[in-house]
PDB file of C-alpha atoms in Angstrom:
ATOM      1  CA  MET A 162     120.711   6.098 -10.500  1.00  0.00           C
ATOM      2  CA  SER A 163     120.193   3.270  -8.048  1.00  0.00           C
ATOM      3  CA  GLU A 164     117.065   1.138  -8.119  1.00  0.00           C
ATOM      4  CA  LEU A 165     116.090   2.403  -4.667  1.00  0.00           C
ATOM      5  CA  SER A 166     116.276   6.083  -5.591  1.00  0.00           C
ATOM      6  CA  SER A 167     114.494   5.360  -8.868  1.00  0.00           C
ATOM      7  CA  ASN A 168     111.632   3.688  -6.963  1.00  0.00           C
ATOM      8  CA  SER A 169     111.369   6.534  -4.470  1.00  0.00           C
ATOM      9  CA  LEU A 170     111.367   9.045  -7.342  1.00  0.00           C
ATOM     10  CA  ILE A 171     108.512   7.144  -8.991  1.00  0.00           C
ATOM     11  CA  GLU A 172     106.567   6.988  -5.704  1.00  0.00           C
ATOM     12  CA  LYS A 173     107.004  10.702  -4.986  1.00  0.00           C
ATOM     13  CA  LEU A 174     106.129  11.740  -8.528  1.00  0.00           C
ATOM     14  CA  THR A 175     103.133   9.386  -8.563  1.00  0.00           C
ATOM     15  CA  ASN A 176     101.833  10.830  -5.292  1.00  0.00           C
ATOM     16  CA  ASP A 177     102.346  14.432  -6.445  1.00  0.00           C
ATOM     17  CA  LEU A 178     100.621  13.781  -9.767  1.00  0.00           C
ATOM     18  CA  PHE A 179      97.835  11.800  -8.129  1.00  0.00           C
ATOM     19  CA  HIS A 180      96.961  14.578  -5.679  1.00  0.00           C
ATOM     20  CA  GLU A 181      96.978  17.202  -8.429  1.00  0.00           C
ATOM     21  CA  LEU A 182      94.872  15.087 -10.806  1.00  0.00           C
ATOM     22  CA  LEU A 183      92.543  14.060  -7.965  1.00  0.00           C
ATOM     23  CA  THR A 184      91.903  17.714  -7.150  1.00  0.00           C
ATOM     24  CA  LEU A 185      91.185  18.514 -10.802  1.00  0.00           C
ATOM     25  CA  HIS A 186      89.262  15.419 -11.912  1.00  0.00           C
ATOM     26  CA  GLY A 187      88.265  13.300  -8.920  1.00  0.00           C
ATOM     27  CA  PRO A 188      88.969   9.568  -8.486  1.00  0.00           C
ATOM     28  CA  MET A 189      88.195   8.755 -12.139  1.00  0.00           C
ATOM     29  CA  MET A 190      89.144  10.465 -15.367  1.00  0.00           C
ATOM     30  CA  THR A 191      87.264  10.453 -18.653  1.00  0.00           C
ATOM     31  CA  GLY A 192      86.990  12.401 -21.887  1.00  0.00           C
ATOM     32  CA  ILE A 193      89.479  15.033 -22.962  1.00  0.00           C
ATOM     33  CA  PRO A 194      91.473  15.099 -19.687  1.00  0.00           C
ATOM     34  CA  LEU A 195      91.952  11.331 -19.867  1.00  0.00           C
ATOM     35  CA  TYR A 196      93.130  11.061 -23.438  1.00  0.00           C
ATOM     36  CA  GLN A 197      95.322  14.153 -23.169  1.00  0.00           C
ATOM     37  CA  ALA A 198      96.943  12.872 -19.962  1.00  0.00           C
ATOM     38  CA  LEU A 199      97.795   9.655 -21.823  1.00  0.00           C
ATOM     39  CA  GLY A 200      99.379  11.648 -24.651  1.00  0.00           C
ATOM     40  CA  TYR A 201      96.727  11.194 -27.343  1.00  0.00           C
ATOM     41  CA  GLN A 202      96.174  14.242 -29.537  1.00  0.00           C
ATOM     42  CA  THR A 203      92.545  13.498 -30.426  1.00  0.00           C
ATOM     43  CA  SER A 204      89.617  11.446 -29.211  1.00  0.00           C
ATOM     44  CA  ASP A 205      89.853   9.503 -32.482  1.00  0.00           C
ATOM     45  CA  SER A 206      93.412   8.401 -31.747  1.00  0.00           C
ATOM     46  CA  PHE A 207      92.311   7.410 -28.234  1.00  0.00           C
ATOM     47  CA  ARG A 208      89.405   5.360 -29.619  1.00  0.00           C
ATOM     48  CA  GLN A 209      91.740   3.725 -32.142  1.00  0.00           C
ATOM     49  CA  ALA A 210      94.126   2.724 -29.340  1.00  0.00           C
ATOM     50  CA  ILE A 211      91.217   1.213 -27.410  1.00  0.00           C
ATOM     51  CA  TYR A 212      90.143  -0.702 -30.516  1.00  0.00           C
ATOM     52  CA  LYS A 213      93.691  -1.982 -31.097  1.00  0.00           C
ATOM     53  CA  GLN A 214      94.083  -2.701 -27.371  1.00  0.00           C
ATOM     54  CA  THR A 215      97.230  -0.597 -27.091  1.00  0.00           C
ATOM     55  CA  ILE A 216      96.044   1.636 -24.233  1.00  0.00           C
ATOM     56  CA  PRO A 217      98.829   1.678 -21.601  1.00  0.00           C
ATOM     57  CA  ILE A 218      96.441   1.511 -18.619  1.00  0.00           C
ATOM     58  CA  THR A 219      93.159  -0.178 -17.797  1.00  0.00           C
ATOM     59  CA  VAL A 220      90.143   1.719 -19.110  1.00  0.00           C
ATOM     60  CA  PHE A 221      86.596   0.641 -18.430  1.00  0.00           C
ATOM     61  CA  SER A 222      82.972   1.417 -19.175  1.00  0.00           C
ATOM     62  CA  ILE A 223      80.309   2.299 -16.649  1.00  0.00           C
ATOM     63  CA  SER A 224      76.749   1.163 -17.105  1.00  0.00           C
ATOM     64  CA  LYS A 225      74.467   3.901 -18.465  1.00  0.00           C
ATOM     65  CA  ARG A 226      77.401   6.313 -18.950  1.00  0.00           C
ATOM     66  CA  ARG A 227      79.084   7.353 -22.166  1.00  0.00           C
ATOM     67  CA  GLY A 228      82.787   7.045 -22.798  1.00  0.00           C
ATOM     68  CA  LYS A 229      85.673   5.244 -21.179  1.00  0.00           C
ATOM     69  CA  PHE A 230      86.956   5.793 -17.674  1.00  0.00           C
ATOM     70  CA  ALA A 231      90.249   5.219 -15.870  1.00  0.00           C
ATOM     71  CA  LEU A 232      91.315   5.508 -12.269  1.00  0.00           C
ATOM     72  CA  THR A 233      93.183   8.722 -11.613  1.00  0.00           C
ATOM     73  CA  LYS A 234      95.787   6.751  -9.630  1.00  0.00           C
ATOM     74  CA  ASP A 235      96.496   4.562 -12.706  1.00  0.00           C
ATOM     75  CA  VAL A 236      96.986   7.656 -14.878  1.00  0.00           C
ATOM     76  CA  ALA A 237      99.343   9.250 -12.323  1.00  0.00           C
ATOM     77  CA  THR A 238     101.367   6.048 -11.990  1.00  0.00           C
ATOM     78  CA  TRP A 239     101.682   5.651 -15.757  1.00  0.00           C
ATOM     79  CA  ILE A 240     102.867   9.268 -16.203  1.00  0.00           C
ATOM     80  CA  ALA A 241     105.435   8.878 -13.397  1.00  0.00           C
ATOM     81  CA  LEU A 242     106.767   5.657 -14.946  1.00  0.00           C
ATOM     82  CA  GLN A 243     107.124   7.360 -18.322  1.00  0.00           C
ATOM     83  CA  ARG A 244     109.110  10.173 -16.720  1.00  0.00           C
ATOM     84  CA  CYS A 245     111.371   7.734 -14.879  1.00  0.00           C
ATOM     85  CA  ASP A 246     112.009   5.738 -18.057  1.00  0.00           C
ATOM     86  CA  GLN A 247     113.174   8.917 -19.784  1.00  0.00           C
ATOM     87  CA  THR A 248     115.311  10.009 -16.804  1.00  0.00           C
ATOM     88  CA  CYS A 249     116.899   6.585 -16.466  1.00  0.00           C
ATOM     89  CA  VAL A 250     117.662   6.455 -20.203  1.00  0.00           C
ATOM     90  CA  SER A 251     119.271   9.930 -20.097  1.00  0.00           C
ATOM     91  CA  ILE A 252     121.445   9.022 -17.116  1.00  0.00           C
ATOM     92  CA  LYS A 253     122.579   5.734 -18.683  1.00  0.00           C
ATOM     93  CA  GLU A 254     123.583   7.515 -21.908  1.00  0.00           C
ATOM     94  CA  GLU A 255     125.769  10.090 -20.109  1.00  0.00           C
TER      95      GLU A 255
END
């Protein structure tokens, strides 16, 4: 897979995911949808990753609100990059 087609695949997948997640969750994600989208099985594992600073995207707090938040666009981009990494690895192995 060429770098150009890989980048366009990432852009298309990011846009598709972003629009779907935006419709479901709005411009920010929090709580169960956020940690599940990032692949964490429980809120405890998500909190542990925050504590260890191993979260793959930027999460933030909002004054007078509970929990952590992330931009939906960041979540969509991260998911698309994970998919491309797996696709690129599979193609290289063949």
